[in-house]
CSV table of C-alpha atoms in Angstrom, one decimal:
chain,number,residue,atom,x,y,z
A,21,TYR,CA,-25.3,5.0,-77.0
A,22,ILE,CA,-25.7,8.5,-75.5
A,23,THR,CA,-25.6,8.5,-71.7
A,24,SER,CA,-24.4,10.7,-68.7
A,25,VAL,CA,-22.1,9.2,-66.4
A,26,ALA,CA,-21.4,5.4,-66.9
A,27,LEU,CA,-18.7,2.8,-67.3
A,28,GLY,CA,-18.3,0.5,-70.6
A,29,GLU,CA,-18.3,-3.3,-70.0
A,30,HIS,CA,-14.4,-3.4,-69.6
A,31,ASP,CA,-13.7,0.3,-68.3
A,32,SER,CA,-12.4,1.1,-64.8
A,33,PRO,CA,-13.4,4.2,-62.9
A,34,PRO,CA,-10.7,7.1,-62.8
A,35,ARG,CA,-8.3,6.7,-60.0
A,36,TRP,CA,-9.3,10.1,-58.5
A,37,VAL,CA,-13.1,8.9,-58.1
A,38,PRO,CA,-13.8,8.3,-54.4
A,39,ARG,CA,-14.6,4.7,-53.5
A,40,ASP,CA,-18.2,5.2,-52.6
A,41,LEU,CA,-18.8,6.7,-56.1
A,42,CYS,CA,-17.0,3.9,-57.7
A,43,ALA,CA,-19.6,1.5,-56.2
A,44,LYS,CA,-22.3,3.7,-57.7
A,45,LEU,CA,-20.6,3.8,-61.0
A,46,GLU,CA,-20.7,-0.1,-60.9
A,47,GLY,CA,-24.4,0.2,-61.0
A,48,ARG,CA,-24.1,1.9,-64.2
A,49,ARG,CA,-22.0,-0.3,-66.0
A,50,LEU,CA,-23.1,-0.9,-69.4
A,51,LYS,CA,-22.8,-4.5,-70.2
A,52,GLY,CA,-22.3,-5.3,-73.8
A,53,LEU,CA,-21.0,-2.0,-74.6
A,54,HIS,CA,-17.5,-1.0,-74.8
A,55,GLY,CA,-16.7,2.7,-73.7
A,56,SER,CA,-16.0,3.5,-77.4
A,57,ASP,CA,-19.5,2.8,-78.3
A,58,THR,CA,-20.9,5.3,-76.0
A,59,ARG,CA,-20.9,9.2,-75.8
A,60,GLN,CA,-21.0,10.4,-72.4
A,61,ILE,CA,-22.5,13.9,-71.4
A,62,ARG,CA,-21.4,14.3,-67.8
A,63,PHE,CA,-21.5,18.0,-67.0
A,64,PRO,CA,-25.5,18.3,-66.5
A,65,GLU,CA,-25.4,15.5,-64.0
A,66,ILE,CA,-22.7,17.0,-62.0
A,67,LEU,CA,-24.5,20.3,-62.0
A,68,GLN,CA,-27.6,18.3,-60.8
A,69,ARG,CA,-25.8,16.9,-58.0
A,70,LEU,CA,-23.8,19.8,-56.8
A,71,LEU,CA,-26.4,22.9,-57.2
A,72,PRO,CA,-28.7,21.5,-54.4
A,73,ARG,CA,-25.6,21.1,-52.2
A,74,THR,CA,-24.5,24.8,-52.8
A,75,ARG,CA,-28.2,25.8,-52.2
A,76,LEU,CA,-27.9,27.7,-55.6
A,77,ALA,CA,-31.0,25.6,-56.8
A,78,SER,CA,-33.4,23.3,-55.4
A,79,ARG,CA,-33.5,19.6,-56.2
A,80,GLU,CA,-36.5,20.1,-58.6
A,81,GLN,CA,-34.6,23.0,-60.3
A,82,ALA,CA,-31.4,21.1,-60.5
A,83,ASP,CA,-33.2,18.1,-62.1
A,84,TRP,CA,-34.7,20.4,-64.7
A,85,ILE,CA,-31.2,21.8,-65.4
A,86,ASN,CA,-29.8,18.3,-65.9
A,87,ASN,CA,-32.6,17.1,-68.1
A,88,TYR,CA,-32.7,20.3,-70.3
A,89,PHE,CA,-29.0,20.5,-70.8
A,90,PHE,CA,-28.5,16.8,-71.1
A,91,ASP,CA,-31.1,16.6,-73.9
A,92,LYS,CA,-29.7,19.8,-75.7
A,93,ALA,CA,-26.2,18.1,-75.6
A,94,ALA,CA,-27.3,14.8,-76.8
A,95,THR,CA,-29.2,16.4,-79.8
A,96,ALA,CA,-25.8,17.1,-81.2
A,97,LEU,CA,-24.8,13.5,-81.1
A,98,VAL,CA,-27.8,12.1,-82.6
A,99,GLU,CA,-27.1,10.3,-86.0
A,100,PRO,CA,-29.4,8.9,-88.6
A,101,CYS,CA,-31.0,5.7,-87.4
A,102,ARG,CA,-34.0,3.5,-87.7
A,103,VAL,CA,-35.0,3.5,-84.1
A,104,PHE,CA,-34.3,5.9,-81.4
A,105,HIS,CA,-34.9,5.1,-77.8
A,106,VAL,CA,-35.1,7.9,-75.1
A,107,VAL,CA,-35.7,8.0,-71.4
A,108,SER,CA,-38.7,10.2,-70.6
A,109,SER,CA,-38.1,13.9,-69.5
A,110,VAL,CA,-34.4,13.8,-71.1
A,111,GLY,CA,-35.1,13.1,-74.7
A,112,LEU,CA,-37.6,15.5,-76.4
A,113,TYR,CA,-35.0,17.6,-78.4
A,114,SER,CA,-33.1,14.5,-79.5
A,115,ALA,CA,-36.3,12.6,-80.3
A,116,ARG,CA,-37.2,15.5,-82.5
A,117,LYS,CA,-33.9,15.3,-84.4
A,118,ALA,CA,-34.2,11.5,-84.7
A,119,ARG,CA,-37.6,11.8,-86.0
A,120,GLY,CA,-36.4,14.2,-88.7
A,121,PHE,CA,-34.3,11.3,-89.8
A,122,GLY,CA,-37.4,9.1,-90.0
A,123,ALA,CA,-36.7,7.1,-86.9
A,124,ARG,CA,-39.2,5.2,-85.0
A,125,LEU,CA,-39.3,6.6,-81.4
A,126,VAL,CA,-39.4,4.5,-78.3
A,127,CYS,CA,-40.0,6.5,-75.0
A,128,ASP,CA,-39.0,4.6,-71.8
A,129,VAL,CA,-41.1,5.9,-68.9
A,130,ARG,CA,-39.9,5.3,-65.3
A,131,GLN,CA,-43.2,6.1,-63.5
A,132,GLU,CA,-47.0,6.7,-64.0
A,133,HIS,CA,-48.6,9.1,-66.2
A,134,PRO,CA,-47.8,12.6,-64.7
A,135,PHE,CA,-51.5,13.5,-64.6
A,136,PHE,CA,-52.1,10.3,-62.4
A,137,GLN,CA,-49.2,11.3,-60.2
A,138,ARG,CA,-50.5,14.8,-59.9
A,139,ARG,CA,-54.1,13.6,-59.0
A,140,ILE,CA,-52.6,11.1,-56.3
A,141,LEU,CA,-50.3,13.7,-54.7
A,142,GLU,CA,-53.0,16.3,-54.5
A,143,GLU,CA,-55.5,13.9,-53.0
A,144,GLU,CA,-53.0,12.7,-50.4
A,145,ALA,CA,-52.0,16.1,-49.5
A,146,ALA,CA,-55.7,17.3,-49.1
A,147,ARG,CA,-56.3,14.1,-47.1
A,148,PHE,CA,-53.5,15.1,-44.5
A,149,GLY,CA,-53.9,18.8,-44.7
A,150,LEU,CA,-50.4,19.3,-46.4
A,151,ALA,CA,-49.4,21.5,-49.0
A,152,VAL,CA,-48.7,19.8,-52.3
A,153,SER,CA,-45.5,20.1,-54.4
A,154,VAL,CA,-46.0,18.6,-57.8
A,155,PRO,CA,-43.7,18.8,-60.8
A,156,SER,CA,-43.9,22.0,-62.7
A,157,SER,CA,-46.0,22.3,-65.9
A,158,SER,CA,-42.8,22.9,-68.0
A,159,TYR,CA,-41.7,19.2,-66.9
A,160,GLU,CA,-45.3,17.9,-67.8
A,161,ASP,CA,-45.4,19.8,-71.0
A,162,LYS,CA,-42.1,18.3,-72.1
A,163,VAL,CA,-43.0,14.7,-71.2
A,164,LEU,CA,-46.4,14.9,-72.7
A,165,GLU,CA,-44.9,16.1,-75.9
A,166,GLU,CA,-42.4,13.0,-75.8
A,167,PHE,CA,-45.3,10.7,-75.2
A,168,SER,CA,-47.0,12.2,-78.3
A,169,LEU,CA,-44.0,11.8,-80.5
A,170,ALA,CA,-43.4,8.2,-79.4
A,171,ASP,CA,-44.5,5.2,-81.7
A,172,TYR,CA,-44.0,3.0,-78.4
A,173,ILE,CA,-43.9,3.8,-74.9
A,174,ILE,CA,-42.2,1.3,-72.5
A,175,THR,CA,-43.8,1.3,-68.8
A,176,PRO,CA,-42.2,-0.2,-65.7
A,177,SER,CA,-45.2,-2.1,-64.8
A,178,GLN,CA,-48.8,-2.9,-65.6
A,179,HIS,CA,-49.9,-0.5,-63.0
A,180,ALA,CA,-48.1,2.4,-64.8
A,181,ARG,CA,-49.3,0.9,-68.2
A,182,ARG,CA,-52.9,1.3,-67.0
A,183,THR,CA,-52.2,4.9,-65.9
A,184,PHE,CA,-51.2,5.8,-69.4
A,185,LEU,CA,-54.2,4.0,-70.8
A,186,SER,CA,-56.6,5.9,-68.7
A,187,GLN,CA,-55.2,9.0,-70.2
A,188,GLY,CA,-55.9,7.9,-73.7
A,189,VAL,CA,-52.3,6.9,-74.5
A,190,PRO,CA,-52.7,3.9,-77.0
């Protein structure tokens, strides 16, 4: 199991971790997995959280940095497998490698189709006379390629599923 910052089922947070972050880590406890069954890639998420605070990058830029570097680092950890499950926006490069091993690919999506999101944001911004800020095309291109590689896509709701179907995703 390749992840960012998480705790195995019986792991304890390091003593130096502040109490508020310990509570957050509890929400990332991997039930059923021992720490030795996981490979953690922490640095990209640390950057993602620190860069906006230092004003060296916007939140969107920091998200992109996290997603890109996590995926690149995860690629080195991908081993031959029958099924490879990725979370959308952080799995393109590792999914390509798993596909090279002949794996079936499952893409776990956490939102609606990006074209649906873009349309809704643009409509609402126009309705209220606001400037719209939508994810960059590099983000869209990456997730669209993940979708095209996937044998299966898991959506969080029937609503999200319908947005994929409306974009021609089987």
